[in-house]
Amino acid sequence: MITLLYHRIGTDDHLAVHPQRFRWQMAWLAQHPTVTYELTFDDGTIDFANTAWPILMEYGLSATLFVVAGKVGGRADWSGGSGAPLLDWGDLAHLAAQGVTIGAHGLHHRPLDQLPPAEQMNSLRTARDRLASQLGLAPAGLAYPYGRHDAQVCASAAEAGFTHGYTARSGPSVRSTGPYRLRRTLITADDTPVCFVLKVRSGYADLTDIRMDLRRLP
């Protein structure tokens, strides 16, 4: 399974894919139904509802949106964040009713592997409970903020009730990956059509991840 990772659809920075390019990418996916993939979006900025989701619906595609539970309705003002406005609870409920899967992206977008175990667990449980309370369904999936995770984070995610967790490391997710170290391939503003197709076909976003996997071969 290849999981694609998007952040924003727009024109403001490296992590914002231009709407016209995004439309081309979704059209390509719709025209290649034998390709096995899933679409994920991190942060929950308003452009998902205004731009991404209408295009996805046009092509009959589904997606998972990972939101920062403690920032809903605010701004992406965490370290390295875009400062973009975030969807509110009403927006998220509307999207969920239309078929968008809502997952958790932490409570305040803090790197989980830098938190003490007790704080780590409290953060994850609070995020999951808040989403369940507001949307009526507890999220199954967790996208680790900044992709940061270790064995303790994975264990905490499982104990908090999440069934799977996504990293930011590229490559295909296989059985040996395990449910709490699922990989995702980042799509950025710089991806030409050729680069996009290569990423979808291979699952890899950079040579570093390829080299690491090659070293594990017998």
PDB file of C-alpha atoms in Angstrom:
ATOM      1  CA  MET A   1       0.000   0.000   0.000  1.00  0.00           C
ATOM      2  CA  ILE A   2       1.254   3.464  -0.933  1.00  0.00           C
ATOM      3  CA  THR A   3       0.001   6.266   1.306  1.00  0.00           C
ATOM      4  CA  LEU A   4       0.335   9.803  -0.018  1.00  0.00           C
ATOM      5  CA  LEU A   5       0.830  12.667   2.430  1.00  0.00           C
ATOM      6  CA  TYR A   6      -0.463  16.155   1.648  1.00  0.00           C
ATOM      7  CA  HIS A   7      -0.569  19.228   3.849  1.00  0.00           C
ATOM      8  CA  ARG A   8      -2.214  22.095   1.996  1.00  0.00           C
ATOM      9  CA  ILE A   9      -3.632  22.846  -1.431  1.00  0.00           C
ATOM     10  CA  GLY A  10      -2.605  26.370  -2.336  1.00  0.00           C
ATOM     11  CA  THR A  11       0.301  28.502  -3.487  1.00  0.00           C
ATOM     12  CA  ASP A  12       1.904  29.827  -0.313  1.00  0.00           C
ATOM     13  CA  ASP A  13       4.864  27.511   0.341  1.00  0.00           C
ATOM     14  CA  HIS A  14       6.720  24.252  -0.306  1.00  0.00           C
ATOM     15  CA  LEU A  15       4.054  22.128   1.391  1.00  0.00           C
ATOM     16  CA  ALA A  16       1.167  23.703  -0.526  1.00  0.00           C
ATOM     17  CA  VAL A  17       0.391  21.938  -3.807  1.00  0.00           C
ATOM     18  CA  HIS A  18      -1.041  24.250  -6.462  1.00  0.00           C
ATOM     19  CA  PRO A  19      -4.761  23.555  -7.041  1.00  0.00           C
ATOM     20  CA  GLN A  20      -4.285  22.970 -10.770  1.00  0.00           C
ATOM     21  CA  ARG A  21      -1.473  20.506 -10.131  1.00  0.00           C
ATOM     22  CA  PHE A  22      -3.522  18.781  -7.436  1.00  0.00           C
ATOM     23  CA  ARG A  23      -6.420  18.433  -9.865  1.00  0.00           C
ATOM     24  CA  TRP A  24      -4.077  16.807 -12.408  1.00  0.00           C
ATOM     25  CA  GLN A  25      -2.795  14.404  -9.740  1.00  0.00           C
ATOM     26  CA  MET A  26      -6.298  13.368  -8.711  1.00  0.00           C
ATOM     27  CA  ALA A  27      -7.317  12.929 -12.342  1.00  0.00           C
ATOM     28  CA  TRP A  28      -4.305  10.665 -12.874  1.00  0.00           C
ATOM     29  CA  LEU A  29      -5.217   8.553  -9.839  1.00  0.00           C
ATOM     30  CA  ALA A  30      -8.821   8.263 -11.001  1.00  0.00           C
ATOM     31  CA  GLN A  31      -7.624   7.136 -14.433  1.00  0.00           C
ATOM     32  CA  HIS A  32      -5.416   4.409 -12.922  1.00  0.00           C
ATOM     33  CA  PRO A  33      -7.768   2.393 -10.681  1.00  0.00           C
ATOM     34  CA  THR A  34      -5.358  -0.545 -10.451  1.00  0.00           C
ATOM     35  CA  VAL A  35      -2.876   1.557  -8.463  1.00  0.00           C
ATOM     36  CA  THR A  36      -3.244   0.791  -4.738  1.00  0.00           C
ATOM     37  CA  TYR A  37      -2.949   3.937  -2.640  1.00  0.00           C
ATOM     38  CA  GLU A  38      -4.609   6.029   0.028  1.00  0.00           C
ATOM     39  CA  LEU A  39      -4.732   9.809   0.424  1.00  0.00           C
ATOM     40  CA  THR A  40      -4.002  11.548   3.715  1.00  0.00           C
ATOM     41  CA  PHE A  41      -3.938  15.231   4.642  1.00  0.00           C
ATOM     42  CA  ASP A  42      -2.289  16.588   7.788  1.00  0.00           C
ATOM     43  CA  ASP A  43      -3.192  19.575   9.990  1.00  0.00           C
ATOM     44  CA  GLY A  44      -6.807  20.280   8.952  1.00  0.00           C
ATOM     45  CA  THR A  45      -6.408  23.688   7.315  1.00  0.00           C
ATOM     46  CA  ILE A  46      -9.480  25.259   5.707  1.00  0.00           C
ATOM     47  CA  ASP A  47      -8.207  24.741   2.171  1.00  0.00           C
ATOM     48  CA  PHE A  48      -9.048  21.055   2.551  1.00  0.00           C
ATOM     49  CA  ALA A  49     -12.772  21.872   2.668  1.00  0.00           C
ATOM     50  CA  ASN A  50     -12.607  24.772   0.217  1.00  0.00           C
ATOM     51  CA  THR A  51     -10.327  23.284  -2.428  1.00  0.00           C
ATOM     52  CA  ALA A  52      -9.131  19.707  -1.886  1.00  0.00           C
ATOM     53  CA  TRP A  53     -12.400  17.998  -0.972  1.00  0.00           C
ATOM     54  CA  PRO A  54     -14.448  19.377  -3.902  1.00  0.00           C
ATOM     55  CA  ILE A  55     -11.782  18.081  -6.301  1.00  0.00           C
ATOM     56  CA  LEU A  56     -11.674  14.711  -4.550  1.00  0.00           C
ATOM     57  CA  MET A  57     -15.461  14.391  -4.772  1.00  0.00           C
ATOM     58  CA  GLU A  58     -15.347  15.323  -8.450  1.00  0.00           C
ATOM     59  CA  TYR A  59     -13.124  12.309  -9.117  1.00  0.00           C
ATOM     60  CA  GLY A  60     -14.846   9.977  -6.667  1.00  0.00           C
ATOM     61  CA  LEU A  61     -11.837   9.745  -4.344  1.00  0.00           C
ATOM     62  CA  SER A  62     -11.754   9.390  -0.562  1.00  0.00           C
ATOM     63  CA  ALA A  63      -9.297  10.736   1.998  1.00  0.00           C
ATOM     64  CA  THR A  64      -8.291  10.766   5.643  1.00  0.00           C
ATOM     65  CA  LEU A  65      -7.839  14.143   7.325  1.00  0.00           C
ATOM     66  CA  PHE A  66      -5.602  14.214  10.405  1.00  0.00           C
ATOM     67  CA  VAL A  67      -6.452  17.141  12.678  1.00  0.00           C
ATOM     68  CA  VAL A  68      -4.744  18.668  15.709  1.00  0.00           C
ATOM     69  CA  ALA A  69      -7.437  18.187  18.343  1.00  0.00           C
ATOM     70  CA  GLY A  70      -6.370  21.050  20.604  1.00  0.00           C
ATOM     71  CA  LYS A  71      -6.121  23.546  17.747  1.00  0.00           C
ATOM     72  CA  VAL A  72      -9.429  22.982  15.938  1.00  0.00           C
ATOM     73  CA  GLY A  73     -10.875  26.317  14.809  1.00  0.00           C
ATOM     74  CA  GLY A  74      -7.597  28.112  15.474  1.00  0.00           C
ATOM     75  CA  ARG A  75      -4.469  28.486  13.396  1.00  0.00           C
ATOM     76  CA  ALA A  76      -1.525  26.289  12.455  1.00  0.00           C
ATOM     77  CA  ASP A  77       0.721  28.269  14.788  1.00  0.00           C
ATOM     78  CA  TRP A  78       2.972  25.445  15.997  1.00  0.00           C
ATOM     79  CA  SER A  79       6.701  25.327  15.291  1.00  0.00           C
ATOM     80  CA  GLY A  80       7.148  25.148  11.531  1.00  0.00           C
ATOM     81  CA  GLY A  81       3.424  25.625  10.956  1.00  0.00           C
ATOM     82  CA  SER A  82       2.021  27.751   8.158  1.00  0.00           C
ATOM     83  CA  GLY A  83      -0.152  29.913  10.395  1.00  0.00           C
ATOM     84  CA  ALA A  84      -3.097  29.047   8.144  1.00  0.00           C
ATOM     85  CA  PRO A  85      -6.614  28.986   9.638  1.00  0.00           C
ATOM     86  CA  LEU A  86      -7.872  25.577  10.699  1.00  0.00           C
ATOM     87  CA  LEU A  87     -11.249  23.948  10.201  1.00  0.00           C
ATOM     88  CA  ASP A  88     -13.672  24.187  13.122  1.00  0.00           C
ATOM     89  CA  TRP A  89     -15.776  21.417  14.648  1.00  0.00           C
ATOM     90  CA  GLY A  90     -18.764  22.198  12.434  1.00  0.00           C
ATOM     91  CA  ASP A  91     -16.602  21.948   9.339  1.00  0.00           C
ATOM     92  CA  LEU A  92     -15.166  18.625  10.486  1.00  0.00           C
ATOM     93  CA  ALA A  93     -18.602  17.199  11.292  1.00  0.00           C
ATOM     94  CA  HIS A  94     -19.824  18.205   7.832  1.00  0.00           C
ATOM     95  CA  LEU A  95     -16.819  16.598   6.146  1.00  0.00           C
ATOM     96  CA  ALA A  96     -17.205  13.422   8.204  1.00  0.00           C
ATOM     97  CA  ALA A  97     -20.862  13.224   7.159  1.00  0.00           C
ATOM     98  CA  GLN A  98     -19.735  13.441   3.533  1.00  0.00           C
ATOM     99  CA  GLY A  99     -17.363  10.515   3.931  1.00  0.00           C
ATOM    100  CA  VAL A 100     -14.049  12.029   5.005  1.00  0.00           C
ATOM    101  CA  THR A 101     -12.276   9.880   7.605  1.00  0.00           C
ATOM    102  CA  ILE A 102     -11.085  12.034  10.505  1.00  0.00           C
ATOM    103  CA  GLY A 103      -7.922  10.987  12.326  1.00  0.00           C
ATOM    104  CA  ALA A 104      -5.793  12.522  15.071  1.00  0.00           C
ATOM    105  CA  HIS A 105      -2.612  14.529  14.556  1.00  0.00           C
ATOM    106  CA  GLY A 106      -1.837  14.948  18.228  1.00  0.00           C
ATOM    107  CA  LEU A 107      -3.276  17.426  20.715  1.00  0.00           C
ATOM    108  CA  HIS A 108      -1.074  20.490  20.131  1.00  0.00           C
ATOM    109  CA  HIS A 109       1.226  19.256  17.320  1.00  0.00           C
ATOM    110  CA  ARG A 110       4.121  18.643  19.691  1.00  0.00           C
ATOM    111  CA  PRO A 111       6.712  15.959  18.823  1.00  0.00           C
ATOM    112  CA  LEU A 112       5.526  12.982  20.854  1.00  0.00           C
ATOM    113  CA  ASP A 113       8.951  11.400  21.237  1.00  0.00           C
ATOM    114  CA  GLN A 114      10.079  14.453  23.221  1.00  0.00           C
ATOM    115  CA  LEU A 115       7.341  14.120  25.831  1.00  0.00           C
ATOM    116  CA  PRO A 116       7.656  12.049  29.030  1.00  0.00           C
ATOM    117  CA  PRO A 117       5.644   8.809  28.777  1.00  0.00           C
ATOM    118  CA  ALA A 118       2.871  10.017  31.106  1.00  0.00           C
ATOM    119  CA  GLU A 119       2.446  13.301  29.226  1.00  0.00           C
ATOM    120  CA  GLN A 120       2.637  11.431  25.944  1.00  0.00           C
ATOM    121  CA  MET A 121      -0.202   9.160  26.984  1.00  0.00           C
ATOM    122  CA  ASN A 122      -2.318  12.013  28.348  1.00  0.00           C
ATOM    123  CA  SER A 123      -1.867  13.969  25.119  1.00  0.00           C
ATOM    124  CA  LEU A 124      -2.917  11.043  22.941  1.00  0.00           C
ATOM    125  CA  ARG A 125      -5.906  10.063  25.067  1.00  0.00           C
ATOM    126  CA  THR A 126      -7.113  13.653  25.305  1.00  0.00           C
ATOM    127  CA  ALA A 127      -6.831  14.116  21.538  1.00  0.00           C
ATOM    128  CA  ARG A 128      -8.735  10.910  20.826  1.00  0.00           C
ATOM    129  CA  ASP A 129     -11.420  11.618  23.435  1.00  0.00           C
ATOM    130  CA  ARG A 130     -11.933  15.179  22.201  1.00  0.00           C
ATOM    131  CA  LEU A 131     -12.428  14.050  18.618  1.00  0.00           C
ATOM    132  CA  ALA A 132     -14.804  11.310  19.753  1.00  0.00           C
ATOM    133  CA  SER A 133     -16.810  13.746  21.878  1.00  0.00           C
ATOM    134  CA  GLN A 134     -17.124  16.383  19.164  1.00  0.00           C
ATOM    135  CA  LEU A 135     -17.639  14.131  16.144  1.00  0.00           C
ATOM    136  CA  GLY A 136     -19.374  11.122  17.661  1.00  0.00           C
ATOM    137  CA  LEU A 137     -16.764   8.610  16.559  1.00  0.00           C
ATOM    138  CA  ALA A 138     -13.380   7.844  18.090  1.00  0.00           C
ATOM    139  CA  PRO A 139     -10.580   8.084  15.518  1.00  0.00           C
ATOM    140  CA  ALA A 140      -8.784   4.867  14.673  1.00  0.00           C
ATOM    141  CA  GLY A 141      -5.731   6.430  13.039  1.00  0.00           C
ATOM    142  CA  LEU A 142      -2.989   8.697  14.342  1.00  0.00           C
ATOM    143  CA  ALA A 143      -0.483  10.684  12.288  1.00  0.00           C
ATOM    144  CA  TYR A 144       2.536  11.454  14.453  1.00  0.00           C
ATOM    145  CA  PRO A 145       3.296  15.209  14.493  1.00  0.00           C
ATOM    146  CA  TYR A 146       6.408  15.861  12.381  1.00  0.00           C
ATOM    147  CA  GLY A 147       6.437  12.098  11.797  1.00  0.00           C
ATOM    148  CA  ARG A 148       8.365  11.758  15.066  1.00  0.00           C
ATOM    149  CA  HIS A 149       7.969   8.415  16.783  1.00  0.00           C
ATOM    150  CA  ASP A 150       9.861   5.692  18.611  1.00  0.00           C
ATOM    151  CA  ALA A 151       8.962   2.425  20.327  1.00  0.00           C
ATOM    152  CA  GLN A 152       7.464   4.240  23.325  1.00  0.00           C
ATOM    153  CA  VAL A 153       5.308   6.468  21.113  1.00  0.00           C
ATOM    154  CA  CYS A 154       4.016   3.435  19.219  1.00  0.00           C
ATOM    155  CA  ALA A 155       3.192   1.665  22.480  1.00  0.00           C
ATOM    156  CA  SER A 156       1.409   4.756  23.809  1.00  0.00           C
ATOM    157  CA  ALA A 157      -0.611   5.062  20.603  1.00  0.00           C
ATOM    158  CA  ALA A 158      -1.797   1.479  20.986  1.00  0.00           C
ATOM    159  CA  GLU A 159      -2.622   1.926  24.672  1.00  0.00           C
ATOM    160  CA  ALA A 160      -4.530   5.144  23.930  1.00  0.00           C
ATOM    161  CA  GLY A 161      -6.828   3.180  21.626  1.00  0.00           C
ATOM    162  CA  PHE A 162      -5.482   3.936  18.163  1.00  0.00           C
ATOM    163  CA  THR A 163      -5.346   0.943  15.849  1.00  0.00           C
ATOM    164  CA  HIS A 164      -2.622   2.322  13.582  1.00  0.00           C
ATOM    165  CA  GLY A 165      -0.108   5.146  13.334  1.00  0.00           C
ATOM    166  CA  TYR A 166       1.459   6.942  10.383  1.00  0.00           C
ATOM    167  CA  THR A 167       5.029   8.173  10.141  1.00  0.00           C
ATOM    168  CA  ALA A 168       6.522  10.588   7.605  1.00  0.00           C
ATOM    169  CA  ARG A 169       9.030   8.090   6.259  1.00  0.00           C
ATOM    170  CA  SER A 170       8.445   7.236   2.623  1.00  0.00           C
ATOM    171  CA  GLY A 171       8.164   3.811   1.067  1.00  0.00           C
ATOM    172  CA  PRO A 172       5.461   1.176   0.752  1.00  0.00           C
ATOM    173  CA  SER A 173       3.899  -0.158   3.942  1.00  0.00           C
ATOM    174  CA  VAL A 174       4.325  -3.924   4.110  1.00  0.00           C
ATOM    175  CA  ARG A 175       3.419  -6.518   6.724  1.00  0.00           C
ATOM    176  CA  SER A 176       6.795  -6.170   8.457  1.00  0.00           C
ATOM    177  CA  THR A 177       6.224  -2.426   8.875  1.00  0.00           C
ATOM    178  CA  GLY A 178       3.655  -3.044  11.597  1.00  0.00           C
ATOM    179  CA  PRO A 179       0.448  -1.058  12.188  1.00  0.00           C
ATOM    180  CA  TYR A 180       2.113   1.729  14.175  1.00  0.00           C
ATOM    181  CA  ARG A 181       4.937   2.514  11.748  1.00  0.00           C
ATOM    182  CA  LEU A 182       2.982   2.920   8.537  1.00  0.00           C
ATOM    183  CA  ARG A 183       4.815   4.918   5.908  1.00  0.00           C
ATOM    184  CA  ARG A 184       3.679   7.901   3.890  1.00  0.00           C
ATOM    185  CA  THR A 185       5.073   9.567   0.802  1.00  0.00           C
ATOM    186  CA  LEU A 186       5.155  13.357   0.977  1.00  0.00           C
ATOM    187  CA  ILE A 187       3.759  15.290  -1.992  1.00  0.00           C
ATOM    188  CA  THR A 188       5.011  18.882  -2.284  1.00  0.00           C
ATOM    189  CA  ALA A 189       4.734  21.935  -4.507  1.00  0.00           C
ATOM    190  CA  ASP A 190       7.911  20.859  -6.315  1.00  0.00           C
ATOM    191  CA  ASP A 191       6.564  17.556  -7.625  1.00  0.00           C
ATOM    192  CA  THR A 192       6.258  17.613 -11.397  1.00  0.00           C
ATOM    193  CA  PRO A 193       3.836  15.165 -13.040  1.00  0.00           C
ATOM    194  CA  VAL A 194       6.734  12.765 -13.651  1.00  0.00           C
ATOM    195  CA  CYS A 195       7.866  12.997 -10.016  1.00  0.00           C
ATOM    196  CA  PHE A 196       4.324  12.420  -8.806  1.00  0.00           C
ATOM    197  CA  VAL A 197       3.872   9.283 -10.883  1.00  0.00           C
ATOM    198  CA  LEU A 198       7.249   7.942  -9.736  1.00  0.00           C
ATOM    199  CA  LYS A 199       6.292   8.523  -6.109  1.00  0.00           C
ATOM    200  CA  VAL A 200       2.934   6.804  -6.539  1.00  0.00           C
ATOM    201  CA  ARG A 201       4.473   3.857  -8.368  1.00  0.00           C
ATOM    202  CA  SER A 202       7.402   3.377  -5.967  1.00  0.00           C
ATOM    203  CA  GLY A 203       6.217   4.882  -2.702  1.00  0.00           C
ATOM    204  CA  TYR A 204       9.559   6.592  -2.193  1.00  0.00           C
ATOM    205  CA  ALA A 205      10.091  10.324  -1.820  1.00  0.00           C
ATOM    206  CA  ASP A 206      13.880  10.399  -1.471  1.00  0.00           C
ATOM    207  CA  LEU A 207      16.991   8.292  -1.902  1.00  0.00           C
ATOM    208  CA  THR A 208      17.704   8.076   1.832  1.00  0.00           C
ATOM    209  CA  ASP A 209      14.681   5.858   2.477  1.00  0.00           C
ATOM    210  CA  ILE A 210      15.540   3.684  -0.521  1.00  0.00           C
ATOM    211  CA  ARG A 211      19.101   3.167   0.751  1.00  0.00           C
ATOM    212  CA  MET A 212      17.850   2.289   4.236  1.00  0.00           C
ATOM    213  CA  ASP A 213      15.507  -0.351   2.843  1.00  0.00           C
ATOM    214  CA  LEU A 214      18.154  -1.781   0.538  1.00  0.00           C
ATOM    215  CA  ARG A 215      20.484  -2.289   3.520  1.00  0.00           C
ATOM    216  CA  ARG A 216      17.842  -4.516   5.117  1.00  0.00           C
ATOM    217  CA  LEU A 217      17.728  -6.888   2.171  1.00  0.00           C
ATOM    218  CA  PRO A 218      19.337 -10.300   2.811  1.00  0.00           C
TER     219      PRO A 218
END
